[in-house]
PDB file of C-alpha atoms in Angstrom:
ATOM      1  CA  UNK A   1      29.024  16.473 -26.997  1.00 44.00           C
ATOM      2  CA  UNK A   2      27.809  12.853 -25.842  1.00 45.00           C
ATOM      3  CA  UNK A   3      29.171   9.718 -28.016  1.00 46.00           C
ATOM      4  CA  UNK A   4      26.109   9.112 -30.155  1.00 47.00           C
ATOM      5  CA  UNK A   5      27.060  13.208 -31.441  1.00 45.00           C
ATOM      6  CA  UNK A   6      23.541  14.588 -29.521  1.00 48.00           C
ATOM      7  CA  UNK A   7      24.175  17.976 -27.827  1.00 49.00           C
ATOM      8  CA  UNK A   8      23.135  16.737 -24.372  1.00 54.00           C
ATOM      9  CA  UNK A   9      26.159  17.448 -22.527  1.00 58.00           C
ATOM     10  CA  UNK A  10      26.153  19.699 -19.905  1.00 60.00           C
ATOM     11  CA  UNK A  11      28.905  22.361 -19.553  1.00 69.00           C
ATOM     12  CA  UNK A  12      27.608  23.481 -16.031  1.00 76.00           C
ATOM     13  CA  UNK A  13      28.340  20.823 -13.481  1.00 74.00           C
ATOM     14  CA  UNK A  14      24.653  22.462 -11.992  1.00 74.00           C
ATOM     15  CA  UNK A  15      22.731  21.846 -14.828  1.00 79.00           C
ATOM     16  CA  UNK A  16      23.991  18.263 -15.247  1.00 81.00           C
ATOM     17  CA  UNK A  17      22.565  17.836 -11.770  1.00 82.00           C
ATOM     18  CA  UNK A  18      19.596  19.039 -12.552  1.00 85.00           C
ATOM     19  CA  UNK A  19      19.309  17.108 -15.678  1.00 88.00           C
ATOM     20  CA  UNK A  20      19.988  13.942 -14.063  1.00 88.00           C
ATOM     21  CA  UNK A  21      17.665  14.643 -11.258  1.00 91.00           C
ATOM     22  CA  UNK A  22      14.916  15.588 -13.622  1.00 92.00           C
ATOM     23  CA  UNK A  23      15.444  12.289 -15.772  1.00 92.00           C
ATOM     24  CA  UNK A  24      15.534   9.977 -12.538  1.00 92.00           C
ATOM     25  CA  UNK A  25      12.382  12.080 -11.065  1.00 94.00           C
ATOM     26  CA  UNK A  26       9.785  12.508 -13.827  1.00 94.00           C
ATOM     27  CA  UNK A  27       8.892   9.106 -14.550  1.00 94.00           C
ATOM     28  CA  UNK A  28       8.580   8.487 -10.757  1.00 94.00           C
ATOM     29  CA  UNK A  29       6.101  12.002 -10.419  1.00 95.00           C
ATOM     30  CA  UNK A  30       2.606   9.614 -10.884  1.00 93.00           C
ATOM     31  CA  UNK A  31       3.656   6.840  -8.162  1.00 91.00           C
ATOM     32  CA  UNK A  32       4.950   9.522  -5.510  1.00 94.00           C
ATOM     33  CA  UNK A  33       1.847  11.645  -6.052  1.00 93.00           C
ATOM     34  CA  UNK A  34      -0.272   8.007  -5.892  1.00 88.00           C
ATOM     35  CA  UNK A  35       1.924   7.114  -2.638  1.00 87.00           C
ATOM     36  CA  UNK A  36       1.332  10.624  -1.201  1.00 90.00           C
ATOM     37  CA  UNK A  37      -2.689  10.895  -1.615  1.00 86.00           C
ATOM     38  CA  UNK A  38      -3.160   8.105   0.336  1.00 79.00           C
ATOM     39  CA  UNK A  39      -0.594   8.774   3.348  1.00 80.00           C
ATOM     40  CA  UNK A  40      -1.852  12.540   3.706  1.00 83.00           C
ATOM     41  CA  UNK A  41      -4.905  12.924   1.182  1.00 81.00           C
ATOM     42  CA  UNK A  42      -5.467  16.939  -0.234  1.00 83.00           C
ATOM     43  CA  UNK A  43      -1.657  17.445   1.170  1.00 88.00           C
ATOM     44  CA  UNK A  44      -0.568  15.046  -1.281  1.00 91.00           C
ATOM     45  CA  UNK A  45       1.040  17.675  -3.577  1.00 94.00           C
ATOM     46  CA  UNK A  46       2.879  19.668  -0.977  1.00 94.00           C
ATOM     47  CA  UNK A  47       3.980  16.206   0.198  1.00 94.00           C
ATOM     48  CA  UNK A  48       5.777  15.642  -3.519  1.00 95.00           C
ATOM     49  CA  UNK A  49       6.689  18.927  -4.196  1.00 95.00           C
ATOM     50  CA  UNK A  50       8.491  18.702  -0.467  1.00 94.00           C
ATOM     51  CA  UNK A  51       9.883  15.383  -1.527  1.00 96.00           C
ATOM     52  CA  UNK A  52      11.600  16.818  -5.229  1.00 95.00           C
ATOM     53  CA  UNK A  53      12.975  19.636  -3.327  1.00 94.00           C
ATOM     54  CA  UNK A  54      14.774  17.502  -0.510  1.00 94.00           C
ATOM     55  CA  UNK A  55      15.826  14.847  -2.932  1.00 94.00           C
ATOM     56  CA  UNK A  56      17.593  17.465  -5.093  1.00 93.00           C
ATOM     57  CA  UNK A  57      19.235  18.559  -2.434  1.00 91.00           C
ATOM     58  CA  UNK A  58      20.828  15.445  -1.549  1.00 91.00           C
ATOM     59  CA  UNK A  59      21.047  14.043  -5.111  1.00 88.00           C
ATOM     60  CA  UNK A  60      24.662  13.507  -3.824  1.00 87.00           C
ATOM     61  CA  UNK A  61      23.917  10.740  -1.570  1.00 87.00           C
ATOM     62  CA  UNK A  62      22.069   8.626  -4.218  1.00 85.00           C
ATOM     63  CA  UNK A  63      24.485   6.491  -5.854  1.00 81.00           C
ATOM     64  CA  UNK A  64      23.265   5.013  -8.620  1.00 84.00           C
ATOM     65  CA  UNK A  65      20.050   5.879 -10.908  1.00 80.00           C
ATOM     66  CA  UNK A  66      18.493   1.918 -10.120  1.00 86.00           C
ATOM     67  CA  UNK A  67      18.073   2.898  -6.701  1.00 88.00           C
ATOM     68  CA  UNK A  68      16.108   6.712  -7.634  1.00 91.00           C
ATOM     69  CA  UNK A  69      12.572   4.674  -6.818  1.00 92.00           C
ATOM     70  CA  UNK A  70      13.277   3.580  -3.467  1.00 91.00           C
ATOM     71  CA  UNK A  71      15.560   6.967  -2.627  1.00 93.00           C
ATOM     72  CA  UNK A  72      12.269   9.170  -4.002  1.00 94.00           C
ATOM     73  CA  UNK A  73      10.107   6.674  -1.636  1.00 93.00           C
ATOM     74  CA  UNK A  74      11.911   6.791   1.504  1.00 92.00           C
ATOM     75  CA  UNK A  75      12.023  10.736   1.291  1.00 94.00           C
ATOM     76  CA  UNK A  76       8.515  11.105   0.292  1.00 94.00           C
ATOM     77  CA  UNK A  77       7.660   8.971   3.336  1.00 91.00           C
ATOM     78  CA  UNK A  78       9.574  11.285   5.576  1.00 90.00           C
ATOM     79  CA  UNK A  79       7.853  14.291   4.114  1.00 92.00           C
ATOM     80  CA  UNK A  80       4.394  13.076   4.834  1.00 89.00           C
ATOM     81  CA  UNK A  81       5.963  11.839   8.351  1.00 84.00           C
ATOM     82  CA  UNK A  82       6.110  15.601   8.957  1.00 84.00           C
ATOM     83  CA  UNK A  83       3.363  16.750   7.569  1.00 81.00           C
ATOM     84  CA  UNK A  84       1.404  14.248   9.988  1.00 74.00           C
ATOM     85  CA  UNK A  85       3.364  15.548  12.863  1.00 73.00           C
ATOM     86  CA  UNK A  86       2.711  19.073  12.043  1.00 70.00           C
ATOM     87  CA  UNK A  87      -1.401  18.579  12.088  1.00 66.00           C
ATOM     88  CA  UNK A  88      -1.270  16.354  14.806  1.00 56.00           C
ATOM     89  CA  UNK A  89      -3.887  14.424  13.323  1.00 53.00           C
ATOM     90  CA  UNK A  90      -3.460  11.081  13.985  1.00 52.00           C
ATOM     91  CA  UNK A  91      -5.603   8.007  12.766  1.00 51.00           C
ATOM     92  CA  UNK A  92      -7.214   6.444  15.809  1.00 55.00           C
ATOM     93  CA  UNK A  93      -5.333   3.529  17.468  1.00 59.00           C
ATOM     94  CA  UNK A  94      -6.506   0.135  17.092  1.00 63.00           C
ATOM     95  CA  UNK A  95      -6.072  -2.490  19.698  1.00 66.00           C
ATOM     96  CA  UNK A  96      -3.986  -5.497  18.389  1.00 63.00           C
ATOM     97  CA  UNK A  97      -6.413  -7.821  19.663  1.00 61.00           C
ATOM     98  CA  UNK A  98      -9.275  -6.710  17.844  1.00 64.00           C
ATOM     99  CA  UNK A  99      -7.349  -6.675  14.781  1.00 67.00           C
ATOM    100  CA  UNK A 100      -6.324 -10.403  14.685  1.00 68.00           C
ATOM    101  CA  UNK A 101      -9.076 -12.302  14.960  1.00 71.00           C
ATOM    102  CA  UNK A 102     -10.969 -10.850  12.013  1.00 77.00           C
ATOM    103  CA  UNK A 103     -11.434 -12.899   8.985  1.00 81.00           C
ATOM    104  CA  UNK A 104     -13.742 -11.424   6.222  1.00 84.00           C
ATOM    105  CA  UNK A 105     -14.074 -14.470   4.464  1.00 82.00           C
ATOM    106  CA  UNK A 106     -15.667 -15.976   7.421  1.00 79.00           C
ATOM    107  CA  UNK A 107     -17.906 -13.295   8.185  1.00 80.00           C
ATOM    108  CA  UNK A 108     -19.098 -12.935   4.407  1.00 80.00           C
ATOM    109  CA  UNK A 109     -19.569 -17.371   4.888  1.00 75.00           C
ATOM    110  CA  UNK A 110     -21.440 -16.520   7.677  1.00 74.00           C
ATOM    111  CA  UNK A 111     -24.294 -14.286   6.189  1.00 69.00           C
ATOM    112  CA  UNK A 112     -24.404 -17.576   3.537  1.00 62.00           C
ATOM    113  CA  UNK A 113     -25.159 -20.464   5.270  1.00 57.00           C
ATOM    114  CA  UNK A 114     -22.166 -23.313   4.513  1.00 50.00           C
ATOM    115  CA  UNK A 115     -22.230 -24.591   1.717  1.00 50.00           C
ATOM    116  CA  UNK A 116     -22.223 -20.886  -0.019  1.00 53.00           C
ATOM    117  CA  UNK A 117     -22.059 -19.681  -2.525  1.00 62.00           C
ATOM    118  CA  UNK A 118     -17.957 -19.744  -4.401  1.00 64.00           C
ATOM    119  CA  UNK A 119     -18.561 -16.387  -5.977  1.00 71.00           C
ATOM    120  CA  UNK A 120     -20.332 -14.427  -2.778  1.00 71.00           C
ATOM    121  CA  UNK A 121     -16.970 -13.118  -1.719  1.00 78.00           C
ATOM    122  CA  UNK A 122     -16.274 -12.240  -5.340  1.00 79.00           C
ATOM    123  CA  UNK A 123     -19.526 -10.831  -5.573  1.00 82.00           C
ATOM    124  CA  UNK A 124     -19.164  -8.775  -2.232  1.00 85.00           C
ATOM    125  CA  UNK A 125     -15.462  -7.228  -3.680  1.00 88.00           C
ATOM    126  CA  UNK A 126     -17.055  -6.035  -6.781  1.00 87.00           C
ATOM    127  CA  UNK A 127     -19.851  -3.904  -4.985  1.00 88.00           C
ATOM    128  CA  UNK A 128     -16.740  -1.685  -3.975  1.00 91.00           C
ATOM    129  CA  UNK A 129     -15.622   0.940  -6.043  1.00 90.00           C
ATOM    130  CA  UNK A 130     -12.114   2.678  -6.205  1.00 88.00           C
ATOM    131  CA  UNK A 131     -13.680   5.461  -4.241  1.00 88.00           C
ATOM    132  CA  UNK A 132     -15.119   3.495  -1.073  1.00 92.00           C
ATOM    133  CA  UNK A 133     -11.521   1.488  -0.788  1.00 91.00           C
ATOM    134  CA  UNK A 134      -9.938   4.748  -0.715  1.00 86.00           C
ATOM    135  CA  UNK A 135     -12.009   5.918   1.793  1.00 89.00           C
ATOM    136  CA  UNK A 136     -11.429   2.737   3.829  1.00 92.00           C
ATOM    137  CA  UNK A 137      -7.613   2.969   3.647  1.00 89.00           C
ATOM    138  CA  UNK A 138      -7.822   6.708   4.737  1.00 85.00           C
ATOM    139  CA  UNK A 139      -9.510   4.971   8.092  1.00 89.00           C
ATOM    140  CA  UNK A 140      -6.047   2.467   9.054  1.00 89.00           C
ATOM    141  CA  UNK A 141      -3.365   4.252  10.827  1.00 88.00           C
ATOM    142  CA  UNK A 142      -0.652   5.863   8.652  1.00 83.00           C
ATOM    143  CA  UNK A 143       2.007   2.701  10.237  1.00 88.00           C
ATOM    144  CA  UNK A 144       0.075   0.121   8.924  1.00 91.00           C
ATOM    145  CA  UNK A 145      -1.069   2.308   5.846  1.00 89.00           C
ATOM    146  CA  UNK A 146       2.335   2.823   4.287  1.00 87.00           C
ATOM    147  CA  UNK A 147       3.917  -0.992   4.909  1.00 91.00           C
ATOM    148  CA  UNK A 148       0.415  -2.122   2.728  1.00 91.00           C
ATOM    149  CA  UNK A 149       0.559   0.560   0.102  1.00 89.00           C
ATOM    150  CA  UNK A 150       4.172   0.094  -0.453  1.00 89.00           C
ATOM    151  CA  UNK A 151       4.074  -3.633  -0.459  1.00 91.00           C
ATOM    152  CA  UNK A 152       0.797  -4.284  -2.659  1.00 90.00           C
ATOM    153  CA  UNK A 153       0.166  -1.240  -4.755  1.00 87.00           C
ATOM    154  CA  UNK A 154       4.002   0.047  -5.850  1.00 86.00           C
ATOM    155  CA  UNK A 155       5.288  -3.746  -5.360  1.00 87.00           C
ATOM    156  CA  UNK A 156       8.323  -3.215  -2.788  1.00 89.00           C
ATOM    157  CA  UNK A 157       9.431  -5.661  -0.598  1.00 90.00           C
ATOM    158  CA  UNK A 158       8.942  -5.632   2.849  1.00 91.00           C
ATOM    159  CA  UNK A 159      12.872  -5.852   3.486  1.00 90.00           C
ATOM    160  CA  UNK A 160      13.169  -2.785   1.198  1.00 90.00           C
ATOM    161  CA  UNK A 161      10.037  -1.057   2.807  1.00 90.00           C
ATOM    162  CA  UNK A 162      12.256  -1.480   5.932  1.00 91.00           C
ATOM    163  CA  UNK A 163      15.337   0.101   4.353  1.00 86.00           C
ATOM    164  CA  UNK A 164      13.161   3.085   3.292  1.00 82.00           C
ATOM    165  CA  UNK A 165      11.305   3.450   6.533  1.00 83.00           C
ATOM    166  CA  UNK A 166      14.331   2.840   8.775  1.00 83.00           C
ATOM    167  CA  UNK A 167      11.835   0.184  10.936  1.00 90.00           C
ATOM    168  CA  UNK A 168      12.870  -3.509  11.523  1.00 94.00           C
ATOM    169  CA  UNK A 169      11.669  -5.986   8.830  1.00 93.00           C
ATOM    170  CA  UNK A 170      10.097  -7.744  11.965  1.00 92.00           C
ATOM    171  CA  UNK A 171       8.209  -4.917  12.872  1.00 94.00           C
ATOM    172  CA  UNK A 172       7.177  -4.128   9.058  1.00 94.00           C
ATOM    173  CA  UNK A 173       5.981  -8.297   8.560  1.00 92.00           C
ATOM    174  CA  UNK A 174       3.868  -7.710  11.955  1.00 91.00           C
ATOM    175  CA  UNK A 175       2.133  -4.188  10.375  1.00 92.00           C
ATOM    176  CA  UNK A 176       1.837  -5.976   7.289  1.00 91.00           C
ATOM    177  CA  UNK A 177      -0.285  -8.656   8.774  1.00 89.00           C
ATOM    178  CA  UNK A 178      -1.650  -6.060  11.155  1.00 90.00           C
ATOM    179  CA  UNK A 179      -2.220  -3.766   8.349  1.00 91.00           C
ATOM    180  CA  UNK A 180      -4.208  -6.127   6.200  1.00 91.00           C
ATOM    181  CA  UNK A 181      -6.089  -7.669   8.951  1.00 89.00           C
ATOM    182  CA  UNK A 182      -7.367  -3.967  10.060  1.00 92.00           C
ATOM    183  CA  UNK A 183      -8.020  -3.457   5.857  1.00 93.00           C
ATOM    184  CA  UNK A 184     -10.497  -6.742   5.882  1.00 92.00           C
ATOM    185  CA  UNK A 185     -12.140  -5.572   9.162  1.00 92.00           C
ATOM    186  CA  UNK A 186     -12.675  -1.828   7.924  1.00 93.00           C
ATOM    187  CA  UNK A 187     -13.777  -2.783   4.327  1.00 93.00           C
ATOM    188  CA  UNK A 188     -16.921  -4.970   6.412  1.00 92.00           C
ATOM    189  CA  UNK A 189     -17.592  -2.034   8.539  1.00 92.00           C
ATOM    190  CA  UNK A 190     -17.523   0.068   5.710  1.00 94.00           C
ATOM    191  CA  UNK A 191     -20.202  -2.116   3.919  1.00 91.00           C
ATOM    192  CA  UNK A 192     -22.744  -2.422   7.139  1.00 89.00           C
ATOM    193  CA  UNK A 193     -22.431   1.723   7.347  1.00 91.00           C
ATOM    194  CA  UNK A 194     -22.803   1.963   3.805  1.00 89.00           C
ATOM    195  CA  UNK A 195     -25.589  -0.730   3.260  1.00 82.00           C
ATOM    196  CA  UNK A 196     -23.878  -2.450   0.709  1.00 81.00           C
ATOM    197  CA  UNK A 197     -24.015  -6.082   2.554  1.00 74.00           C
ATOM    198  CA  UNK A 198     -26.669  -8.416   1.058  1.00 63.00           C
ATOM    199  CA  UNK A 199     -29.905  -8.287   2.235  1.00 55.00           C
ATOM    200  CA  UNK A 200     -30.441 -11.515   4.596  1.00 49.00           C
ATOM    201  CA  UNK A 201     -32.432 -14.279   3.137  1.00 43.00           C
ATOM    202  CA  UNK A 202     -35.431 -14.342   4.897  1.00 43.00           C
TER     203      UNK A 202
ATOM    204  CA  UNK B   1      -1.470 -31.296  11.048  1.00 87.00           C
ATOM    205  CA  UNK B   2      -1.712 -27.322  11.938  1.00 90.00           C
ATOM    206  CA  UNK B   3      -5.155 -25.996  12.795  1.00 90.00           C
ATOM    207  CA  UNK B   4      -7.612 -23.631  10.511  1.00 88.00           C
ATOM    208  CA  UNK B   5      -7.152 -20.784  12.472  1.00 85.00           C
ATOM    209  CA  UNK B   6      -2.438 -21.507  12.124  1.00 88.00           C
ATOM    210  CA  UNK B   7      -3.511 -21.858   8.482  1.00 88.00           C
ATOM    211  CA  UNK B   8      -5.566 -18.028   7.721  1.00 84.00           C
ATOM    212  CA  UNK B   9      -3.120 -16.767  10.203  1.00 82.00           C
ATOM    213  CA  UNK B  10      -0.209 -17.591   7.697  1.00 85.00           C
ATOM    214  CA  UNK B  11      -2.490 -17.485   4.684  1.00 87.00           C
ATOM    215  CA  UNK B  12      -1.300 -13.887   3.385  1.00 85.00           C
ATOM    216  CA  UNK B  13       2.612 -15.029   4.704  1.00 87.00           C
ATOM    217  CA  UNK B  14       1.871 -17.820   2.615  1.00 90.00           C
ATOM    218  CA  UNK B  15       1.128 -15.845  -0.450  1.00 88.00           C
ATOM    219  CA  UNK B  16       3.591 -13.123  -0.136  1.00 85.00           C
ATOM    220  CA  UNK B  17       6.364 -15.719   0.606  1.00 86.00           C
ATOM    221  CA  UNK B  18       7.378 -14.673   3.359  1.00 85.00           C
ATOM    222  CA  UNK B  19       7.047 -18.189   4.959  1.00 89.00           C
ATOM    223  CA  UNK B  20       9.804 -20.649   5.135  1.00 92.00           C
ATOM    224  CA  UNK B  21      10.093 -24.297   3.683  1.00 94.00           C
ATOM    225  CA  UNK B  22       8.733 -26.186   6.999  1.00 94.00           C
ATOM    226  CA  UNK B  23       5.546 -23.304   7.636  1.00 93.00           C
ATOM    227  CA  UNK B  24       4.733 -23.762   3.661  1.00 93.00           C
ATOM    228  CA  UNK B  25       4.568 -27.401   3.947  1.00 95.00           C
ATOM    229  CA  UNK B  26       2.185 -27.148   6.769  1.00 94.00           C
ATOM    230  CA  UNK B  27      -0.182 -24.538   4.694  1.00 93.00           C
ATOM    231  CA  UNK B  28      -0.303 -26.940   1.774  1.00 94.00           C
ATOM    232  CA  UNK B  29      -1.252 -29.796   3.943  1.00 94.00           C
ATOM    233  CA  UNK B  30      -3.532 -28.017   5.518  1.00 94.00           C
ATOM    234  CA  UNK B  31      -4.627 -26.951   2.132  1.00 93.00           C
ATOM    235  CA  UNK B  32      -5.150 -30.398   0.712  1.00 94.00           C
ATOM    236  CA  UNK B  33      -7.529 -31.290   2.744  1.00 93.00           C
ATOM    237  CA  UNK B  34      -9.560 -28.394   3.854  1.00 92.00           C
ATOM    238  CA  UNK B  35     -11.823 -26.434   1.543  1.00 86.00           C
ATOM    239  CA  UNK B  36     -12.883 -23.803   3.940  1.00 84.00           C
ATOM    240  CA  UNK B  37      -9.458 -22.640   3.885  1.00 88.00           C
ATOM    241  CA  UNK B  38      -8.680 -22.975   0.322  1.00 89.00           C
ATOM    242  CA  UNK B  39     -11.809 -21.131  -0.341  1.00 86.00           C
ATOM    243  CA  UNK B  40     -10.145 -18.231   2.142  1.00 87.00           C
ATOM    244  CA  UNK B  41      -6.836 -18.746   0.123  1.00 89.00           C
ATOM    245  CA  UNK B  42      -8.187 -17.758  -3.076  1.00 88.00           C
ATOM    246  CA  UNK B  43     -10.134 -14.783  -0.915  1.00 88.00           C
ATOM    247  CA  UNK B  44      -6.835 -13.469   0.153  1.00 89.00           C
ATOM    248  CA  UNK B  45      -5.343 -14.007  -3.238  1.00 90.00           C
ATOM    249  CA  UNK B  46      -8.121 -11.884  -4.780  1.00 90.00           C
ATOM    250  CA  UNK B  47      -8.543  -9.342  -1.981  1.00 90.00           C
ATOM    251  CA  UNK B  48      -4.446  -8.420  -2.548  1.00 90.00           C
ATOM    252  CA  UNK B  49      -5.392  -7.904  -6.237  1.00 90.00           C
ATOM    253  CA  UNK B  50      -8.108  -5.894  -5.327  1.00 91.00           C
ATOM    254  CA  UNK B  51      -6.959  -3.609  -2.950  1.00 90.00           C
ATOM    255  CA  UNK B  52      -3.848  -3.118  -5.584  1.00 87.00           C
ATOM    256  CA  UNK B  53      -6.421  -1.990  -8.168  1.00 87.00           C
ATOM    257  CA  UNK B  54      -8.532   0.192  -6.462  1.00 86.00           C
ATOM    258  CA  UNK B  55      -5.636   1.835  -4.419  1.00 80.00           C
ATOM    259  CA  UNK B  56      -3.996   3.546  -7.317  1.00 74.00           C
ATOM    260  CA  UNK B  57      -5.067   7.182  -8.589  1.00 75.00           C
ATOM    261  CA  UNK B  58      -4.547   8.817 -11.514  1.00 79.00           C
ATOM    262  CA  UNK B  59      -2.202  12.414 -11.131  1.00 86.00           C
ATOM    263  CA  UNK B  60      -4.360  15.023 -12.400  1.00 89.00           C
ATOM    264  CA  UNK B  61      -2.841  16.528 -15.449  1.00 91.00           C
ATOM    265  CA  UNK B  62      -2.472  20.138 -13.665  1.00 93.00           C
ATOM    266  CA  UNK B  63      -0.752  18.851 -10.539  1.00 93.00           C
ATOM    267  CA  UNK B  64       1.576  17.253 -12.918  1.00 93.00           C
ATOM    268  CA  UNK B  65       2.167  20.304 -14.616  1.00 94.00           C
ATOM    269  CA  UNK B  66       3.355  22.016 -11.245  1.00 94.00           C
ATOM    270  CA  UNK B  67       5.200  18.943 -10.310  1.00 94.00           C
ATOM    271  CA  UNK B  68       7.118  19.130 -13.737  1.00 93.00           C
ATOM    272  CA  UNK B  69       7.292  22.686 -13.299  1.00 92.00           C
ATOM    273  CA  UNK B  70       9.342  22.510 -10.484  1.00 92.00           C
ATOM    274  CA  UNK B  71      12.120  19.698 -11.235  1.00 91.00           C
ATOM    275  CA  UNK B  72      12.475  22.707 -14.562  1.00 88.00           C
ATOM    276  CA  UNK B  73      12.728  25.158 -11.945  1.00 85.00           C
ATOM    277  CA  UNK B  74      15.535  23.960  -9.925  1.00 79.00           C
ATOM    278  CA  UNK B  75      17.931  26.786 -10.923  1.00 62.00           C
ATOM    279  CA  UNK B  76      19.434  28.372  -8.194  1.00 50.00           C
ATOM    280  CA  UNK B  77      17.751  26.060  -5.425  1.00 47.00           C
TER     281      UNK B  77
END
C-alpha cells in the first residue's frame, strides 16, 4: 500500500519493474518514434519497439528516472545504428570541403541584388513545408543527421549528445557545424530541383 | 577586427553558445558594424527555428497503440 493509501504497490518485484519502466517510457513513446522516423524512415517503429525491448532489459543500469530521456535516446540511437548496418544503405558521403563554404543566406542575397529585400530569406523558408524539410534531412548522412536532430529538435546538448553517442564532443561540435552547413546547402538544392526558387527578375 | 567569412563561420557557435568569452566578443564586433552579417545572424537564428518546427512528426495513433501495447506486454520478457 503506498503512503498516500493508493493500491499501487507492487508485490512482484517483476511487475514493479515493469511498472516503473512503463511510467519512465510512455511519455517518452512520441519523441523516440519522432527521433526514429528521421534516422531510419518506414523502420522507425521496429527501431522503437527494438529500443523498449533493450531498455527493459537493462532497466538495471539506469539509475535514476531524470536520466530515462537520455538512457531511451542513446539506446534508440544504437538500434537504428543496426538497423543501418543491417541494410547497408548508407547516405552518400559528402566531401568536407564542399560542405563549408556554403552559405544560404548569401546565395538567396545573390538572386536579390544588394540591397534586398529583409524578408526574401523569410520569404524563401516559408515556401517549405514540413514535408520537403523532411525529405531534405532524409538526404544528410545519418552522422551529421542525429548530432542536428538531437541538438535542435529534442533540445540536448551537444556534450550530452556525446554521452549518448559515445563520440567526442569535438567530433559532435564539428558534425554539428558540418551537419547544418550540409542542411543549408541541401534545402537550396532541394528548391532549384523542386522549382520553388523565385523566378529571376528580368 | 575578424573577417565576414570568421564571423558566419562562428555564427551558429555563436548562437548555440558554444563560443567562449574572447570568440563572442569578436562576433559582436563584427556584428556592430556589419549588416550583411547581422542580416545572416538573424538567418541562422530563424533557420534553427525552422528546421526545429518542421522536423517534428506527429506518432500516428495506431503505432502508438502497438508501442503502448508492448511496454503492457512485458510479462515474461
Amino acid at each position: 500500500m503506498a503512503a498516500d493509501g493508493a493500491c499501487t504497490e507492487d508485490t512482484d518485484p517483476a511487475d514493479a519493474a515493469r511498472r516503473r519502466f512503463r511510467e519512465l517510457a510512455e511519455p517518452e513513446l512520441p519523441r523516440l518514434y519522432r527521433l526514429a522516423r528521421r534516422l531510419v524512415g518506414d523502420d522507425a517503429e521496429d527501431a522503437v519497439q527494438d529500443c523498449l525491448l533493450n531498455a527493459y532489459r537493462r532497466l538495471g543500469q539506469l539509475e535514476h528516472g531524470d536520466a530515462a530521456p537520455a538512457w531511451l535516446t542513446r539506446i534508440l540511437v544504437n538500434c537504428c545504428r543496426d538497423r543501418h548496418r543491417r541494410r547497408a544503405r548508407r547516405p552518400q558521403e559528402v566531401a568536407v570541403e564542399d560542405i563549408e563554404q556554403f552559405s544560404l543566406y548569401r546565395k538567396l542575397a545573390d538572386e536579390d541584388p544588394f540591397p534586398y529585400s529583409d524578408s526574401l530569406h523569410l520569404d524563401f523558408l516559408h515556401r517549405f513545408g514540413r514535408e520537403d524539410v523532411q525529405a531534405v534531412l532524409a538526404t544528410l548522412p545519418e552522422h551529421y543527421r542525429t548530432p542536428l536532430l538531437l541538438v535542435y529538435v529534442d533540445g540536448f546538448l551537444a556534450k550530452e549528445v556525446a554521452q549518448m553517442t559515445k563520440v567526442p564532443l569535438g567530433t559532435i561540435l564539428a558534425r554539428l557545424h558540418r551537419g547544418r552547413k550540409l542542411f543549408e546547402r541541401r534545402l537550396w538544392e532541394y528548391a532549384e530541383a523542386n522549382e520553388m526558387l523565385r523566378e529571376p527578375v528580368a | 577586427m575578424i573577417s565576414c567569412a570568421q564571423a558566419v563561420r562562428e555564427l551558429w557557435d555563436y548562437l548555440d553558445g558554444l563560443v567562449d568569452d574572447a570568440e563572442r566578443a569578436a562576433v559582436e564586433e563584427h556584428l556592430s558594424v556589419c549588416r550583411r552579417c547581422c542580416g545572416e545572424l538573424e538567418f541562422a537564428e530563424e533557420l534553427r527555428g525552422f528546421l526545429a518546427r518542421n522536423a517534428d512528426e506527429e506518432l500516428p495513433p495506431d503505432v502508438h497503440a502497438r508501442l503502448t501495447a508492448t511496454l503492457h506486454g512485458l510479462e515474461g520478457r
